Coordinates of C-alpha atoms in Angstrom, one line a residue:
X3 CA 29.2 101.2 -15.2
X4 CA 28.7 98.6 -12.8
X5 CA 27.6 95.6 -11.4
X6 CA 26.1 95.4 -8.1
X7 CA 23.9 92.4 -6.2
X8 CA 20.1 93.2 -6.4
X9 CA 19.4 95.9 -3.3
X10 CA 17.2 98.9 -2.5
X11 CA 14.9 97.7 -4.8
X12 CA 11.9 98.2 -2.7
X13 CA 12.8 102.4 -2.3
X14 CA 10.5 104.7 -3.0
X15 CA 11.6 106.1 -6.3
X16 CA 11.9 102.5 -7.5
X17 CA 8.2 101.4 -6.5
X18 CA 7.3 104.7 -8.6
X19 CA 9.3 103.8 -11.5
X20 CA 7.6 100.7 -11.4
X21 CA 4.1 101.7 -11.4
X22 CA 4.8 104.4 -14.1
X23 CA 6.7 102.4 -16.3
X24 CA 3.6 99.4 -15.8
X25 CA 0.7 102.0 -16.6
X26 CA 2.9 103.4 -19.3
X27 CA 3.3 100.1 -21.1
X28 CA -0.6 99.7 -21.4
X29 CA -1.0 103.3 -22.4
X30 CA 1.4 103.9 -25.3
X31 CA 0.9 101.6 -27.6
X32 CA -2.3 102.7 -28.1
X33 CA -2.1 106.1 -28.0
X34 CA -2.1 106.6 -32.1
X35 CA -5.9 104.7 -31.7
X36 CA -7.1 107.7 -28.8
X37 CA -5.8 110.3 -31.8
X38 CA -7.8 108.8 -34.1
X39 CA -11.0 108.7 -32.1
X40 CA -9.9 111.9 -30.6
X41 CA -10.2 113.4 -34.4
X42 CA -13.0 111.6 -35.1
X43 CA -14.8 113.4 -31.8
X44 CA -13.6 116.9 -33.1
X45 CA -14.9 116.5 -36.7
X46 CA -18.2 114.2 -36.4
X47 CA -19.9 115.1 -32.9
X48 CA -22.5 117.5 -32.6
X49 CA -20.5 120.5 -31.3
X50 CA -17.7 119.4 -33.6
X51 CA -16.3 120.8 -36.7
X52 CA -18.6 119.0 -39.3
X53 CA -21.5 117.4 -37.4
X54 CA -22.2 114.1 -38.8
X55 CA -25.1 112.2 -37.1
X56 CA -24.2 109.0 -39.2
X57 CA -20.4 109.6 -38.8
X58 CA -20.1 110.2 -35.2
X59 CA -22.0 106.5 -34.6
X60 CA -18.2 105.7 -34.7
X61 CA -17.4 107.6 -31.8
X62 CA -19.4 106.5 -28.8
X63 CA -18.7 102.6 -29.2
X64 CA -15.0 103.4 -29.8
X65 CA -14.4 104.9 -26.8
X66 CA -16.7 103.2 -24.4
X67 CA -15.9 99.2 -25.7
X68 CA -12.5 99.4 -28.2
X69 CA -10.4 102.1 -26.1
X70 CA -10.9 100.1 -22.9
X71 CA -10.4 96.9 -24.6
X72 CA -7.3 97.6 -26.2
X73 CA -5.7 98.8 -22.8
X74 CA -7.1 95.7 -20.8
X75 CA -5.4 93.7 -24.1
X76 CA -2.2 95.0 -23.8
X77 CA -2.1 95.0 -20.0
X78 CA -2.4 91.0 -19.9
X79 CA -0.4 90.4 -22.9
X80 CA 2.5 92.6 -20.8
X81 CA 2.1 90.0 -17.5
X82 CA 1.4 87.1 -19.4
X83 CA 1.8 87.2 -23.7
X84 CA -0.8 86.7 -25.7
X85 CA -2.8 84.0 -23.5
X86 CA -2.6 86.9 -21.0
X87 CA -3.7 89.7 -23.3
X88 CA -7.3 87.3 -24.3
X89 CA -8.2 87.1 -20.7
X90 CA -7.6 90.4 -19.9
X91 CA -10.2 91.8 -22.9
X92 CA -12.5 89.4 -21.7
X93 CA -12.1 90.9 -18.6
X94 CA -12.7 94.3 -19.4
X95 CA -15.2 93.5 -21.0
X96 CA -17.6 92.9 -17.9
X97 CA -16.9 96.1 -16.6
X98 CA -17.2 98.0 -19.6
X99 CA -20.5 96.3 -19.9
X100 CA -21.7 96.5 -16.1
X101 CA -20.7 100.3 -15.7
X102 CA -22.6 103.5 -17.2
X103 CA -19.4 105.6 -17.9
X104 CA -16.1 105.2 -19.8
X105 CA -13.7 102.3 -18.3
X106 CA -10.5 102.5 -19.2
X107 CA -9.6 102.6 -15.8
X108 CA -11.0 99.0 -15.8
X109 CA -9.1 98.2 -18.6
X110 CA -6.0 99.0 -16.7
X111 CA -6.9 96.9 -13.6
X112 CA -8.6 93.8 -14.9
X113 CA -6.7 93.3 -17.5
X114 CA -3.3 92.8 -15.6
X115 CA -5.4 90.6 -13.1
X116 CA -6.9 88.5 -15.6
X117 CA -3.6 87.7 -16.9
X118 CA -2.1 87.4 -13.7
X119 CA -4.9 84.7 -12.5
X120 CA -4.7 82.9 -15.8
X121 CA -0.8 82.4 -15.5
X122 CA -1.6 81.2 -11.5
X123 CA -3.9 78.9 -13.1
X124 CA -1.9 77.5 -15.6
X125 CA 1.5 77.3 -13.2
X126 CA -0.9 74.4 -11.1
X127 CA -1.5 72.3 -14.3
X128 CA 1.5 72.7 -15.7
X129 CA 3.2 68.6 -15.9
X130 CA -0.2 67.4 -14.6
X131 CA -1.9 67.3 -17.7
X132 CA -1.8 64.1 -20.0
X133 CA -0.1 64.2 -23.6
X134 CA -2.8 65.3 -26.1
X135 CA -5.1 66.7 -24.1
X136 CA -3.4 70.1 -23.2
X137 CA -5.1 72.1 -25.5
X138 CA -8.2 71.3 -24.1
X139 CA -7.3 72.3 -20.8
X140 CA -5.8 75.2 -22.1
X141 CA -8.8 76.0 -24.2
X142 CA -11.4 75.4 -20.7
X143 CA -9.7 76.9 -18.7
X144 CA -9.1 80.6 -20.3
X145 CA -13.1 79.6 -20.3
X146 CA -13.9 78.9 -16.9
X147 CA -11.9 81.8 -15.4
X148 CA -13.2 84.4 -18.0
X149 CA -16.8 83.4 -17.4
X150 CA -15.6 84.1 -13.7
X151 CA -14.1 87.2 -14.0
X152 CA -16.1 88.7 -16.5
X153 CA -19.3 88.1 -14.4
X154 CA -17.2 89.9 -11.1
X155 CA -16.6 93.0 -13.5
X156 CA -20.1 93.1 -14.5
X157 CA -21.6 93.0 -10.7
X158 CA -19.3 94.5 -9.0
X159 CA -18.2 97.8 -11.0
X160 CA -20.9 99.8 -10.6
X161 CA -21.3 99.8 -6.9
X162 CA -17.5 100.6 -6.8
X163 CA -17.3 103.8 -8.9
X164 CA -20.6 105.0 -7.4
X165 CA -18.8 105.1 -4.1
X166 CA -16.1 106.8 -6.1
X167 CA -18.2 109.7 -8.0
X168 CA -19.9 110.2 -4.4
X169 CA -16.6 111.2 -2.8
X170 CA -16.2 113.4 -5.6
X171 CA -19.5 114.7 -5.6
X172 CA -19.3 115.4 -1.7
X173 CA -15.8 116.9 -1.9
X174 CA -16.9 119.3 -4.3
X175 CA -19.9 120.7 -2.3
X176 CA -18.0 120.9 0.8
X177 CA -15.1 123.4 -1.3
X178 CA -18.6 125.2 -3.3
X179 CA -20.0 126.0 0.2
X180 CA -16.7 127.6 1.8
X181 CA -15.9 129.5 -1.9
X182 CA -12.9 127.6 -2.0
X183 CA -13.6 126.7 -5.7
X184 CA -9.8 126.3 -7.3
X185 CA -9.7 123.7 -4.4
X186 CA -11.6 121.0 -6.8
X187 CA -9.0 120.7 -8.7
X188 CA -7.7 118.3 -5.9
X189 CA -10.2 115.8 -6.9
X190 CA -11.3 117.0 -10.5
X191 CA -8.0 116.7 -12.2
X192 CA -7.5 112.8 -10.5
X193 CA -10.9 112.0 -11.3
X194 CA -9.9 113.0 -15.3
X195 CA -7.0 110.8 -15.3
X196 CA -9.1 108.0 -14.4
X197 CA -11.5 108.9 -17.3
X198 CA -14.4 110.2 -15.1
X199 CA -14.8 113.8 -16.7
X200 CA -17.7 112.9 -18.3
X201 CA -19.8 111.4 -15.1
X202 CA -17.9 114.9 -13.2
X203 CA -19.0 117.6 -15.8
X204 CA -22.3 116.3 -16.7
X205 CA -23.3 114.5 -13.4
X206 CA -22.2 117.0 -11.1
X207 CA -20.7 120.7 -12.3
X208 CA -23.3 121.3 -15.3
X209 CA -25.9 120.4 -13.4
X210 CA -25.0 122.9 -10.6
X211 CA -24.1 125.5 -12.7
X212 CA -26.8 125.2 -14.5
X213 CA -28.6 126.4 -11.5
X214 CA -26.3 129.2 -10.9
X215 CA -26.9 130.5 -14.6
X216 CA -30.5 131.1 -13.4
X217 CA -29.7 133.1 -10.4
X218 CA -27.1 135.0 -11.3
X219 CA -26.3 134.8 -15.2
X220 CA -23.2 132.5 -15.5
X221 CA -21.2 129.9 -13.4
X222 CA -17.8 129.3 -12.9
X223 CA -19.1 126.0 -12.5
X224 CA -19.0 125.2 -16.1
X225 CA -14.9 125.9 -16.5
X226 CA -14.3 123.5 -13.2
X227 CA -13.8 120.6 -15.4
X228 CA -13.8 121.5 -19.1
X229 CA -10.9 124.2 -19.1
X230 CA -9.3 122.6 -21.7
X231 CA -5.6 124.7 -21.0
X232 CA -4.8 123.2 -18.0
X233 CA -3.9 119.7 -20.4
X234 CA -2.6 121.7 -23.4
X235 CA -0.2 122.7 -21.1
X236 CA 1.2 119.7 -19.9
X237 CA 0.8 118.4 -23.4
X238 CA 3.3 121.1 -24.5
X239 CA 5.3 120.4 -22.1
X240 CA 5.6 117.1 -23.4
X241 CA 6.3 117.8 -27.0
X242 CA 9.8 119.8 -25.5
X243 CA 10.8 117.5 -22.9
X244 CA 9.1 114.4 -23.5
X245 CA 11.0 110.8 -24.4
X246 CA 10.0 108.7 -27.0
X247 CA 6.4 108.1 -29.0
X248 CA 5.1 110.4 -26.2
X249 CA 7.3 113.1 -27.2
X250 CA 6.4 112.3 -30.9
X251 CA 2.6 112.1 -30.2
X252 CA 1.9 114.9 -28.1
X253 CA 2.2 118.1 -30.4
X254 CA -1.0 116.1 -32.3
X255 CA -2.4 115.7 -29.0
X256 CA -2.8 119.3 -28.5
X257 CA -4.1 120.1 -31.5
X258 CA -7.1 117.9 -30.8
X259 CA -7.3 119.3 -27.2
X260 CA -6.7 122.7 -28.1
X261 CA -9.2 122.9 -31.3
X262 CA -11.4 120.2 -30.9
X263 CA -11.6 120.0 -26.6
X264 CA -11.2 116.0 -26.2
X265 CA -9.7 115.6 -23.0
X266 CA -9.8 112.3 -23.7
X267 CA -6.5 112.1 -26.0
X268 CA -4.6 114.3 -23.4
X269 CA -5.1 112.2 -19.6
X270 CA -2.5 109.1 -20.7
X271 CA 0.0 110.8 -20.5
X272 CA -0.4 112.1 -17.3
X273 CA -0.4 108.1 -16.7
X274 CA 2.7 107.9 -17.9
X275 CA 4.7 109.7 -15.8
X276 CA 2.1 110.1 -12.5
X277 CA 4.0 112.9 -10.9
X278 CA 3.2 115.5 -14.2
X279 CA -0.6 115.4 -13.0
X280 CA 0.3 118.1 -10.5
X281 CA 1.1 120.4 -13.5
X282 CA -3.2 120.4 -14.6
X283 CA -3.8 120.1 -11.1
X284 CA -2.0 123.8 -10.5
X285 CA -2.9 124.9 -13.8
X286 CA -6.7 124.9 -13.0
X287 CA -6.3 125.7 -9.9
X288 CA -4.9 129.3 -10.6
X289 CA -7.5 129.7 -13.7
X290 CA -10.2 129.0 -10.8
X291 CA -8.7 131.3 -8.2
X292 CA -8.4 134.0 -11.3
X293 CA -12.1 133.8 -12.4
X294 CA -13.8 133.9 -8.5
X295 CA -11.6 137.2 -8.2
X296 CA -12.6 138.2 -11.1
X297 CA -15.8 137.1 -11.7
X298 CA -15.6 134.7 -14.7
X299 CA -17.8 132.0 -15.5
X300 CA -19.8 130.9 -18.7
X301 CA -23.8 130.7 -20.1
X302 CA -23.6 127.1 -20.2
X303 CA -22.0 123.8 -20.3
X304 CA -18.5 124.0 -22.5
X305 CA -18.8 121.1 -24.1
X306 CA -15.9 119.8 -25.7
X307 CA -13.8 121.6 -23.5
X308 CA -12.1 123.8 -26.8
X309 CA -11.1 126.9 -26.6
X310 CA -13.2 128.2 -29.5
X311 CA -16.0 126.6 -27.4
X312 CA -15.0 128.2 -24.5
X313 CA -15.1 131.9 -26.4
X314 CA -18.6 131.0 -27.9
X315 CA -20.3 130.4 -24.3
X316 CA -18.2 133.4 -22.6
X317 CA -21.1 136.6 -21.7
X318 CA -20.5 139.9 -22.6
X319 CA -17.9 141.6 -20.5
X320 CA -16.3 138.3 -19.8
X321 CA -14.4 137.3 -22.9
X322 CA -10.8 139.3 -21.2
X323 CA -11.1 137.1 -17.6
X324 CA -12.1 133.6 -19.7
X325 CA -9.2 133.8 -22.0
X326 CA -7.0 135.0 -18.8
X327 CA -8.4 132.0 -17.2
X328 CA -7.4 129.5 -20.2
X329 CA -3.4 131.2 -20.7
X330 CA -3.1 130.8 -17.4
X331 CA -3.9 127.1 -17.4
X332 CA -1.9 126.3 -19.7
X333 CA 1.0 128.5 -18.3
X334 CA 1.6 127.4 -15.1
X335 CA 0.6 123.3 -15.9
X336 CA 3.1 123.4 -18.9
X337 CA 5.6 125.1 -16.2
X338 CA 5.3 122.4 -13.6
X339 CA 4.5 119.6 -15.6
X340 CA 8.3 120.6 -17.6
X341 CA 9.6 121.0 -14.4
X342 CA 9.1 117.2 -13.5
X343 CA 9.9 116.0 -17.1
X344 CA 13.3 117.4 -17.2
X345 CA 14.0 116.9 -13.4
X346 CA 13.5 113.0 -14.6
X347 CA 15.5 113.0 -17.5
X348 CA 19.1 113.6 -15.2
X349 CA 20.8 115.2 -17.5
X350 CA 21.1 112.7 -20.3
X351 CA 17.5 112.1 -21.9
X352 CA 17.2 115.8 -22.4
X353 CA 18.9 116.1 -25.1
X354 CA 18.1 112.6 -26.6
X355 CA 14.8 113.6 -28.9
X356 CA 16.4 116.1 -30.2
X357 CA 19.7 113.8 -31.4
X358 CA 17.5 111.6 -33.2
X359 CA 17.0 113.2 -36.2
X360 CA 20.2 115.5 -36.4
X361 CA 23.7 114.6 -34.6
X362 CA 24.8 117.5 -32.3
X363 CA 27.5 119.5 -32.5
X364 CA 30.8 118.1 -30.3
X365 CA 29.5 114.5 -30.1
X366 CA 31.2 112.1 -33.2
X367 CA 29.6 109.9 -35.0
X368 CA 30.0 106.0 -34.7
X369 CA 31.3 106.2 -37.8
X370 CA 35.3 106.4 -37.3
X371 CA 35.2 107.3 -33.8
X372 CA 38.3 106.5 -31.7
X373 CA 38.6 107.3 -27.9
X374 CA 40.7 105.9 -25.3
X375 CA 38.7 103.6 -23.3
X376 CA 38.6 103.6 -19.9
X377 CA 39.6 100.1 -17.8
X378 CA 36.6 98.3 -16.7
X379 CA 36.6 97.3 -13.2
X380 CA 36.0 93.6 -14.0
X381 CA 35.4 93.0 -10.0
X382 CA 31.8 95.1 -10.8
X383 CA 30.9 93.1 -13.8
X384 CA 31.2 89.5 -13.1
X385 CA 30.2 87.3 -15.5
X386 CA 29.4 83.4 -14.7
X387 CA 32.4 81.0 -15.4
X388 CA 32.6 80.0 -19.2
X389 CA 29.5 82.1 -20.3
X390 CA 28.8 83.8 -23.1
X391 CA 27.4 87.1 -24.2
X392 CA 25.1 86.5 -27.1
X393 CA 22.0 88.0 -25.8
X394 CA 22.3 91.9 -24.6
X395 CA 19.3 94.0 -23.6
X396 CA 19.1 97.5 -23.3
X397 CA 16.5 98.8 -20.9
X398 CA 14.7 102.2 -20.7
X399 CA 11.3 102.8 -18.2
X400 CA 8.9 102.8 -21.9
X401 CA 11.4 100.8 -24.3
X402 CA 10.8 103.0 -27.0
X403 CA 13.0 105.8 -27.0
X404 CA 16.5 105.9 -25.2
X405 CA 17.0 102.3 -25.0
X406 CA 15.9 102.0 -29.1
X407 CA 18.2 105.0 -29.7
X408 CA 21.1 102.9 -27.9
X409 CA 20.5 99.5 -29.7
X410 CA 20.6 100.5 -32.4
X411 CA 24.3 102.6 -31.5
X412 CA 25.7 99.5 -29.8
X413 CA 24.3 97.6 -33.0
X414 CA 26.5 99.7 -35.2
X415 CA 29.6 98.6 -33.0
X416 CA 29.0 95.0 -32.7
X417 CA 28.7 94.6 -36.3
X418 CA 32.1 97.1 -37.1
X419 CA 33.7 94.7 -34.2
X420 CA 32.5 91.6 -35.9
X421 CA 31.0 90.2 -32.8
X422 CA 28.5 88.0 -33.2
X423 CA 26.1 89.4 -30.3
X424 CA 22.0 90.3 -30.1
X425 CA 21.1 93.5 -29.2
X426 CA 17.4 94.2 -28.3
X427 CA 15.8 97.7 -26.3
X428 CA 13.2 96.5 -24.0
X429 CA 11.5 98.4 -20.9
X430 CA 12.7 97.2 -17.7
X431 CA 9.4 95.7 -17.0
X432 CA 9.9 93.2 -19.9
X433 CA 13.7 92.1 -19.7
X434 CA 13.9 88.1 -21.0
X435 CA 15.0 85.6 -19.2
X436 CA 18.2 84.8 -21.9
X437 CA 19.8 87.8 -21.1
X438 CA 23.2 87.8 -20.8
X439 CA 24.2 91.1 -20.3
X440 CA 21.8 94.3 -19.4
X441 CA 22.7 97.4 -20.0
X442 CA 20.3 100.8 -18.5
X443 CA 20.5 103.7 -17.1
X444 CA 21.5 105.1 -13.7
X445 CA 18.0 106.2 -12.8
X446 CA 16.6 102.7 -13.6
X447 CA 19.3 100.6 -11.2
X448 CA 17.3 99.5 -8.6
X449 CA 14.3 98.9 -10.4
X450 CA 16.8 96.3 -12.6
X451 CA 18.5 94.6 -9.8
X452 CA 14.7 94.6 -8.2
X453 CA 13.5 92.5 -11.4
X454 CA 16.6 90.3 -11.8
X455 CA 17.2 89.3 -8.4
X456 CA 19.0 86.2 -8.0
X457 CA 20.1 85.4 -11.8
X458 CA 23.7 86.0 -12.2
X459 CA 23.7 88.5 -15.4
X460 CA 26.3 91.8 -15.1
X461 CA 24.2 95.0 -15.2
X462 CA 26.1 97.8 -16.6
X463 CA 24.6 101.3 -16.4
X464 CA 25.2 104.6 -19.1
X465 CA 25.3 108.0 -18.1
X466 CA 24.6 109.3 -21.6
X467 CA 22.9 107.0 -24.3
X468 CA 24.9 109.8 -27.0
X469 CA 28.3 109.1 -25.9
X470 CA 29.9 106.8 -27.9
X471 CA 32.3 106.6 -25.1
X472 CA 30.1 104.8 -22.9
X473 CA 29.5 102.0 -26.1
X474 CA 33.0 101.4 -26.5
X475 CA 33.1 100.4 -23.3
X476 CA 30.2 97.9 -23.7
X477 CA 32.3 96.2 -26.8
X478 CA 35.3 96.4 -25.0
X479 CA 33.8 94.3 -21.9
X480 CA 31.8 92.1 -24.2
X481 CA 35.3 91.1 -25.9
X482 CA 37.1 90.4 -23.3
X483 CA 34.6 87.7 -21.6
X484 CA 34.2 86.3 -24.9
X485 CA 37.9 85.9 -25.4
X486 CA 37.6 88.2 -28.1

């Protein structure tokens, strides 16, 4: 463990930490509400298990107005508390309203910047305004720049994903014209994350192949975007080498993709970790390339993208190359997509899930453990002059798994060393300003020293958040600048 002065910060892999860690934070939370509507969608829709016109009135305003909300909600509250997370449903809210297809995206851009206004505007009254009258300012304020904002959304939205679904649209024709098909995944899979599948399948594929269908029979068309086995396999891939509520979440996840075709409860978590989008990107690309050599293609639209929806529009003849096409997907997406996961875990977090539940074999317990504990090179972990640990944070990219798993370890020690300490997992996004001592992992250095440049707090890293090793160590340096 160490101690070092905030540098490198800036690198590469710490500006994509960053960015994953700050879409993750808005995503997860609410990733048991997009199961819920995802279940509703396979039961109540038309195409869905038990059609229910009345029913499925639940599942269009949920995932065009609550879904965004929630995510533009949670993305101010995480720049700016609860003031933050108010102005950022507001503003989602105008370009939920001003646009014609689903905005989450929006959610996860105007949120942030409606909490990140608000907090400008409230740093230039802060001391100016008179005793009494601050929660009037406060209250007029939040007003003022919501009315703002929320009218910007509304306007200027729709001219922006226009441009968007255009480029799209374009480089799709260009690829259809050259019979370079499996090359739309470049801009299909992308434009999924961003919750444009819906204005890609219906506004662009279906109606093309729709055209095909009349000339020819089929269209390959109709799989470019609703192959559902492309996200089942990075969805699997997720349940084995996952972290945290994503790891816990996704086996549900691919049950609704898998049976009831909503790709909608499947793109997050792509979000959270960008770099695992390659893994649907490849995946479709190879079911593509395998149905234009082999002729695949379906009657019509495949719509929700289940595989039992794939089988009942499949023609005669074609049912061996569809199903080829959909292992295929999710083959070679789960492959990559675990490729990435586990390459991010470095070493430790790959076996962390699986130690939640049951304790494996050659690691002791916290209960009765002795080890010899290595010296602590106190010239790495400085603490200020005459300060005290009382507040220690434990910081993980999501702070919800690892870092959770470790408080509550170091927890256990504190209270069996009677010190009278405050242990708390956080992500690194959302470290307090009281800390007195951060502990994270290796991976997550830079991004730490990037956040808590010049404040003089010791950051120690662990190796393995289930060695108990690595927590004696903690205690043993948390005695000795306490005068323990």
């Amino acid at each position: 463990m160490e101690f070092q002065q905030p540098a490198n910060a800036n690198s590469w892999r710490a500006k994509i930490q960053r960015m994953g860690g700050f879409l993750s934070s808005m995503v997860m939370p609410n990733i048991g509400v997009f199961i819920a509507w995802g279940l509703m969608a396979a039961f109540f829709i038309p195409t869905g298990w038990t059609p229910n016109k009345h029913l499925n009135e639940l599942v269009p305003p949920i995932l065009n107005y609550l879904l965004p909300v929630l995510i533009g909600y949670t993305g101010g509250y995480n720049v700016y508390g609860k003031r933050g997370g108010a102005i950022g449903a507001l503003a989602t809210m105008g370009v939920v309203v001003g646009a014609d297809i689903t905005m989450l995206i929006g959610g996860m851009i105007m949120g942030p910047i409606g909490a990140i206004l608000m907090k400008k505007i409230d740093e230039l009254f802060k001391g100016k305004v008179k005793p009494g009258l601050e929660m009037l300012v406060d209250n007029f304020s939040l007003g003022f720049l919501g009315f703002a904002i929320a009218l910007v959304g509304f306007v200027a939205v729709e001219p922006i994903f226009a441009v968007i679904l255009s480029f799209i649209s374009g480089g799709v024709d260009w690829l259809m014209a050259r019979n370079l098909i499996p090359l739309t995944s470049i801009f299909v899979q992308p434009a999924q994350v961003l919750f444009l599948n819906n204005a890609v399948n219906h506004g662009i594929m279906i109606p093309l192949g729709t055209q095909q269908v009349l000339e020819t029979g089929k269209s390959l068309l109709f799989l470019v975007e609703a192959n559902g086995g492309a996200w089942v396999g990075l969805l699997i891939a997720f349940s084995m080498f996952g972290t945290g509520m994503a790891k816990k979440s996704a086996p549900a996840s691919m049950l609704i993709q898998f049976l009831g075709g909503i790709g909608e409860v499947a793109f997050p978590y792509a979000m959270i970790k960008l770099i695992t989008i390659l893994g649907p990107i490849a995946g479709n690309m190879t079911a593509l390339a395998i149905g234009q050599l082999f002729g695949g293609g379906t009657v019509g639209a495949v719509s929700p993208g289940s595989f039992l929806a794939l089988l009942m529009m499949t023609p005669r003849g074609n049912f061996v190359v569809n199903i080829a096409m959909y292992a295929s997907a999710v083959l070679v997406s789960f492959a990559v997509g675990a490729f990435f996961l586990k390459l991010s875990l470095k070493k430790d977090l790959a076996a962390e899930e699986a130690a939640l539940a049951v304790e494996p074999a050659g690691i002791p317990s916290a209960e009765g453990f002795e080890t010899a504990v290595p010296e602590i090179n106190e010239e790495a972990a400085i603490m200020p002059a005459g300060k005290l640990i009382k507040n220690v944070i434990i910081a993980c990219d999501a702070g919800m798994g690892s870092s959770a798993m470790g408080a509550s370890m170091l927890n256990t020690k504190a209270r069996k060393n009677m010190l009278e300490v405050t242990v708390k997992n956080v992500s690194v996004d959302n470290i307090p300003e009281d800390a007195d001592l951060i502990i994270t992992n290796e991976i997550l250095l830079e991004r730490v020293k990037g956040l808590s440049k010049g404040k003089q707090v010791p950051i120690l890293t662990i190796k393995n958040f289930l060695d108990n090793s690595e927590y004696d160590r903690f205690i043993k340096f948390i005695k000795e600048n306490n005068g323990k």
